[in-house]
Amino acid sequence: MSVISRGFGGRGSGSDPRVPPGQYVTDDFPVLSAGPTQYVDTEDWRFDITDIDGSRTTLTWERLMALPSEEFTVDIHCVTKWSKLGTTWRGVPVSSLLDGLGTEAEYALVHCYGGYSTNIPLEDLLDGKAWIVFEYDGGELDPVHGGPARLLVPHLYLWKSAKWVNGIELRLDEQLGFWESLGYHEYGDPWLEQRYIGD
Amino acid sequence: MNHPDDFALDGNAVAGPLSEIFGVDVTSIRVTCEDCGATAPLARVAAYVRGPGSVLRCRSCTSVIGRFARSRDSIWLDLRGSTSWQLRATS
Ligand SMILES: [Zn+2]
């Protein structure tokens, strides 16, 4: 696994309209992690959706696989300044997990195996803007990249696309997640360069 | 003992930025994990540095014992998860 060195071998972002400000393009898929890789057997995998009234819906892997999935190609942007263009994934739109709930929540706090969390306004998870993905580039999603399933919210910086997801806590207020509580921006729009609090 | 794709480095990887915060050489700081009570020199804790910020974890139980990040004009520090940090006094 090579260590990524910024600006080395990466193409400049100046001319490509797909690349947000301050980013460079890489062909690698760097592994960013806040802890040990989680190895979760799909038989043990659970995904809990908790609504504001405390009611909980639990999804098994079997039920996730039974939902209609879609393959899509998007660009991804990491706050550590690399962008990767044209990445192909397969997953279930988050809206298909939430639409039936009729929730009054405004925010989501996404939880993960290993303890990671990230906060996202609920509307950014709906309308085909976010997926629970389980395939990358035509193959099973590798655990180092968040398999068996990760969130993918490509219009926000990649720390929002939490690896090893195991639940969504729906909330009326916004509770900050792992990096958002340590100086990173609560929303994280790469096109506005919302890297840090106050950006 | 690390899994081959475990991306943890040892605590020396964060010695530079943490020494800047504390104003002393930090590698001999002894950190006690709140979860399991294990104490280790900072040089021997697990450091995950390839992310938005850096995460320090106990080698005995993998709990987070410290986090820090640098924004444009600030350094952010979170030491929840550790019971104590013992620095050697220099007088
Ligand atoms: Zn411990």
PDB file of C-alpha atoms in Angstrom, chain A residues 16-161:
ATOM      1  CA  ASP A  16     -11.098  20.019 -15.149  1.00  0.00           C
ATOM      2  CA  PRO A  17     -14.605  21.172 -14.222  1.00  0.00           C
ATOM      3  CA  ARG A  18     -15.223  17.886 -12.402  1.00  0.00           C
ATOM      4  CA  VAL A  19     -12.583  18.717  -9.790  1.00  0.00           C
ATOM      5  CA  PRO A  20     -13.589  20.966  -6.858  1.00  0.00           C
ATOM      6  CA  PRO A  21     -11.284  23.776  -5.702  1.00  0.00           C
ATOM      7  CA  GLY A  22      -8.151  22.730  -3.829  1.00  0.00           C
ATOM      8  CA  GLN A  23      -8.374  19.071  -4.920  1.00  0.00           C
ATOM      9  CA  TYR A  24      -6.047  16.977  -7.072  1.00  0.00           C
ATOM     10  CA  VAL A  25      -6.985  13.893  -9.075  1.00  0.00           C
ATOM     11  CA  THR A  26      -5.645  10.481  -8.162  1.00  0.00           C
ATOM     12  CA  ASP A  27      -6.056   7.137  -9.899  1.00  0.00           C
ATOM     13  CA  ASP A  28      -5.365   5.260  -6.661  1.00  0.00           C
ATOM     14  CA  PHE A  29      -7.990   4.570  -4.054  1.00  0.00           C
ATOM     15  CA  PRO A  30      -6.288   5.730  -0.853  1.00  0.00           C
ATOM     16  CA  VAL A  31      -7.445   4.041   2.351  1.00  0.00           C
ATOM     17  CA  LEU A  32      -8.355   6.516   5.056  1.00  0.00           C
ATOM     18  CA  SER A  33      -9.203   5.168   8.434  1.00  0.00           C
ATOM     19  CA  ALA A  34      -9.760   6.263  12.000  1.00  0.00           C
ATOM     20  CA  GLY A  35      -9.318   2.776  13.381  1.00  0.00           C
ATOM     21  CA  PRO A  36      -8.837  -0.887  12.624  1.00  0.00           C
ATOM     22  CA  THR A  37     -10.534  -2.342   9.575  1.00  0.00           C
ATOM     23  CA  GLN A  38     -13.841  -3.909  10.563  1.00  0.00           C
ATOM     24  CA  TYR A  39     -14.575  -7.406   9.297  1.00  0.00           C
ATOM     25  CA  VAL A  40     -18.309  -7.940   9.490  1.00  0.00           C
ATOM     26  CA  ASP A  41     -19.842 -11.169   8.262  1.00  0.00           C
ATOM     27  CA  THR A  42     -22.962 -10.480   6.220  1.00  0.00           C
ATOM     28  CA  GLU A  43     -24.802 -13.058   8.356  1.00  0.00           C
ATOM     29  CA  ASP A  44     -24.132 -10.886  11.390  1.00  0.00           C
ATOM     30  CA  TRP A  45     -24.631  -7.551   9.633  1.00  0.00           C
ATOM     31  CA  ARG A  46     -27.490  -5.417  10.941  1.00  0.00           C
ATOM     32  CA  PHE A  47     -28.628  -1.930  10.056  1.00  0.00           C
ATOM     33  CA  ASP A  48     -30.814  -0.104  12.587  1.00  0.00           C
ATOM     34  CA  ILE A  49     -32.909   2.881  11.614  1.00  0.00           C
ATOM     35  CA  THR A  50     -34.061   4.726  14.733  1.00  0.00           C
ATOM     36  CA  ASP A  51     -36.733   7.393  14.368  1.00  0.00           C
ATOM     37  CA  ILE A  52     -37.207  10.398  16.662  1.00  0.00           C
ATOM     38  CA  ASP A  53     -39.873   8.572  18.705  1.00  0.00           C
ATOM     39  CA  GLY A  54     -37.407   5.767  19.452  1.00  0.00           C
ATOM     40  CA  SER A  55     -39.046   3.271  17.105  1.00  0.00           C
ATOM     41  CA  ARG A  56     -36.509   1.076  15.397  1.00  0.00           C
ATOM     42  CA  THR A  57     -36.418  -0.770  12.107  1.00  0.00           C
ATOM     43  CA  THR A  58     -33.712  -3.384  11.699  1.00  0.00           C
ATOM     44  CA  LEU A  59     -32.467  -4.471   8.324  1.00  0.00           C
ATOM     45  CA  THR A  60     -30.631  -7.741   7.773  1.00  0.00           C
ATOM     46  CA  TRP A  61     -28.260  -8.365   4.867  1.00  0.00           C
ATOM     47  CA  GLU A  62     -30.874 -10.581   3.271  1.00  0.00           C
ATOM     48  CA  ARG A  63     -33.423  -7.783   3.382  1.00  0.00           C
ATOM     49  CA  LEU A  64     -30.930  -5.267   2.038  1.00  0.00           C
ATOM     50  CA  MET A  65     -30.176  -7.565  -0.889  1.00  0.00           C
ATOM     51  CA  ALA A  66     -33.890  -7.957  -1.592  1.00  0.00           C
ATOM     52  CA  LEU A  67     -34.289  -4.220  -2.169  1.00  0.00           C
ATOM     53  CA  PRO A  68     -33.869  -2.784  -5.669  1.00  0.00           C
ATOM     54  CA  SER A  69     -30.267  -1.691  -6.139  1.00  0.00           C
ATOM     55  CA  GLU A  70     -28.701   0.469  -8.808  1.00  0.00           C
ATOM     56  CA  GLU A  71     -25.290   0.824 -10.367  1.00  0.00           C
ATOM     57  CA  PHE A  72     -24.026   4.369 -10.747  1.00  0.00           C
ATOM     58  CA  THR A  73     -20.829   6.240 -11.534  1.00  0.00           C
ATOM     59  CA  VAL A  74     -19.783   9.307  -9.538  1.00  0.00           C
ATOM     60  CA  ASP A  75     -16.741  11.384  -8.613  1.00  0.00           C
ATOM     61  CA  ILE A  76     -15.601  11.281  -4.984  1.00  0.00           C
ATOM     62  CA  HIS A  77     -13.743  13.988  -3.085  1.00  0.00           C
ATOM     63  CA  CYS A  78     -11.752  13.514   0.114  1.00  0.00           C
ATOM     64  CA  VAL A  79     -11.050  16.425   2.465  1.00  0.00           C
ATOM     65  CA  THR A  80      -7.397  15.323   2.467  1.00  0.00           C
ATOM     66  CA  LYS A  81      -7.462  16.819  -1.047  1.00  0.00           C
ATOM     67  CA  TRP A  82      -7.616  13.874  -3.417  1.00  0.00           C
ATOM     68  CA  SER A  83     -10.487  13.363  -5.822  1.00  0.00           C
ATOM     69  CA  LYS A  84     -11.199  10.211  -7.764  1.00  0.00           C
ATOM     70  CA  LEU A  85     -13.238  10.538 -10.914  1.00  0.00           C
ATOM     71  CA  GLY A  86     -15.647   8.071 -12.459  1.00  0.00           C
ATOM     72  CA  THR A  87     -15.974   5.563  -9.632  1.00  0.00           C
ATOM     73  CA  THR A  88     -18.645   2.896 -10.137  1.00  0.00           C
ATOM     74  CA  TRP A  89     -20.688   1.486  -7.289  1.00  0.00           C
ATOM     75  CA  ARG A  90     -23.769  -0.625  -6.670  1.00  0.00           C
ATOM     76  CA  GLY A  91     -26.072   0.031  -3.794  1.00  0.00           C
ATOM     77  CA  VAL A  92     -29.534   0.693  -2.449  1.00  0.00           C
ATOM     78  CA  PRO A  93     -30.710   4.318  -2.381  1.00  0.00           C
ATOM     79  CA  VAL A  94     -31.055   5.481   1.221  1.00  0.00           C
ATOM     80  CA  SER A  95     -34.437   6.961   0.299  1.00  0.00           C
ATOM     81  CA  SER A  96     -35.813   3.458  -0.248  1.00  0.00           C
ATOM     82  CA  LEU A  97     -34.953   2.679   3.396  1.00  0.00           C
ATOM     83  CA  LEU A  98     -36.472   5.889   4.763  1.00  0.00           C
ATOM     84  CA  ASP A  99     -39.359   6.834   2.502  1.00  0.00           C
ATOM     85  CA  GLY A 100     -41.842   4.520   4.191  1.00  0.00           C
ATOM     86  CA  LEU A 101     -41.185   5.863   7.681  1.00  0.00           C
ATOM     87  CA  GLY A 102     -42.829   9.249   7.255  1.00  0.00           C
ATOM     88  CA  THR A 103     -40.310  10.652   9.695  1.00  0.00           C
ATOM     89  CA  GLU A 104     -40.357  14.239  10.896  1.00  0.00           C
ATOM     90  CA  ALA A 105     -36.600  14.204  11.465  1.00  0.00           C
ATOM     91  CA  GLU A 106     -34.400  16.930  10.021  1.00  0.00           C
ATOM     92  CA  TYR A 107     -31.011  15.324  10.584  1.00  0.00           C
ATOM     93  CA  ALA A 108     -29.343  11.952  10.554  1.00  0.00           C
ATOM     94  CA  LEU A 109     -26.466  10.684  12.643  1.00  0.00           C
ATOM     95  CA  VAL A 110     -24.959   7.734  10.817  1.00  0.00           C
ATOM     96  CA  HIS A 111     -23.405   5.008  12.990  1.00  0.00           C
ATOM     97  CA  CYS A 112     -20.827   2.375  12.113  1.00  0.00           C
ATOM     98  CA  TYR A 113     -19.170  -0.802  13.273  1.00  0.00           C
ATOM     99  CA  GLY A 114     -16.021   0.346  15.058  1.00  0.00           C
ATOM    100  CA  GLY A 115     -17.697   3.401  16.562  1.00  0.00           C
ATOM    101  CA  TYR A 116     -17.365   5.979  13.785  1.00  0.00           C
ATOM    102  CA  SER A 117     -20.201   8.434  13.201  1.00  0.00           C
ATOM    103  CA  THR A 118     -21.070  11.326  10.913  1.00  0.00           C
ATOM    104  CA  ASN A 119     -23.937  13.824  10.774  1.00  0.00           C
ATOM    105  CA  ILE A 120     -25.857  14.659   7.607  1.00  0.00           C
ATOM    106  CA  PRO A 121     -29.042  16.678   7.009  1.00  0.00           C
ATOM    107  CA  LEU A 122     -31.763  14.179   6.190  1.00  0.00           C
ATOM    108  CA  GLU A 123     -32.578  15.773   2.838  1.00  0.00           C
ATOM    109  CA  ASP A 124     -29.008  15.047   1.699  1.00  0.00           C
ATOM    110  CA  LEU A 125     -29.685  11.331   2.119  1.00  0.00           C
ATOM    111  CA  LEU A 126     -32.885  11.367   0.055  1.00  0.00           C
ATOM    112  CA  ASP A 127     -33.855  11.800  -3.591  1.00  0.00           C
ATOM    113  CA  GLY A 128     -31.094   9.637  -5.011  1.00  0.00           C
ATOM    114  CA  LYS A 129     -28.279  11.615  -3.386  1.00  0.00           C
ATOM    115  CA  ALA A 130     -27.020   8.803  -1.125  1.00  0.00           C
ATOM    116  CA  TRP A 131     -26.734   5.025  -1.189  1.00  0.00           C
ATOM    117  CA  ILE A 132     -25.819   2.084   1.002  1.00  0.00           C
ATOM    118  CA  VAL A 133     -23.259   0.563  -1.358  1.00  0.00           C
ATOM    119  CA  PHE A 134     -21.907  -2.995  -1.360  1.00  0.00           C
ATOM    120  CA  GLU A 135     -20.090  -3.220  -4.697  1.00  0.00           C
ATOM    121  CA  TYR A 136     -17.229  -1.175  -6.078  1.00  0.00           C
ATOM    122  CA  ASP A 137     -15.976  -1.397  -9.658  1.00  0.00           C
ATOM    123  CA  GLY A 138     -18.024  -4.509 -10.340  1.00  0.00           C
ATOM    124  CA  GLY A 139     -16.821  -6.519  -7.337  1.00  0.00           C
ATOM    125  CA  GLU A 140     -17.665  -7.007  -3.701  1.00  0.00           C
ATOM    126  CA  LEU A 141     -16.738  -3.967  -1.608  1.00  0.00           C
ATOM    127  CA  ASP A 142     -13.446  -4.712   0.149  1.00  0.00           C
ATOM    128  CA  PRO A 143     -13.483  -4.345   3.960  1.00  0.00           C
ATOM    129  CA  VAL A 144     -10.668  -1.779   3.796  1.00  0.00           C
ATOM    130  CA  HIS A 145     -12.991   0.395   1.735  1.00  0.00           C
ATOM    131  CA  GLY A 146     -15.933  -0.160   4.060  1.00  0.00           C
ATOM    132  CA  GLY A 147     -17.351  -3.530   3.023  1.00  0.00           C
ATOM    133  CA  PRO A 148     -19.633  -5.278   3.400  1.00  0.00           C
ATOM    134  CA  ALA A 149     -21.539  -1.986   3.127  1.00  0.00           C
ATOM    135  CA  ARG A 150     -20.763   1.701   3.410  1.00  0.00           C
ATOM    136  CA  LEU A 151     -22.682   4.896   2.950  1.00  0.00           C
ATOM    137  CA  LEU A 152     -21.925   6.848  -0.204  1.00  0.00           C
ATOM    138  CA  VAL A 153     -22.868  10.533  -0.325  1.00  0.00           C
ATOM    139  CA  PRO A 154     -20.744  11.695  -3.244  1.00  0.00           C
ATOM    140  CA  HIS A 155     -21.825  15.351  -3.176  1.00  0.00           C
ATOM    141  CA  LEU A 156     -20.187  15.802   0.243  1.00  0.00           C
ATOM    142  CA  TYR A 157     -16.585  15.227   1.340  1.00  0.00           C
ATOM    143  CA  LEU A 158     -15.848  11.536   1.664  1.00  0.00           C
ATOM    144  CA  TRP A 159     -15.631  11.478   5.482  1.00  0.00           C
ATOM    145  CA  LYS A 160     -19.442  11.656   5.308  1.00  0.00           C
ATOM    146  CA  SER A 161     -19.504   8.410   3.296  1.00  0.00           C
TER     147      SER A 161
END
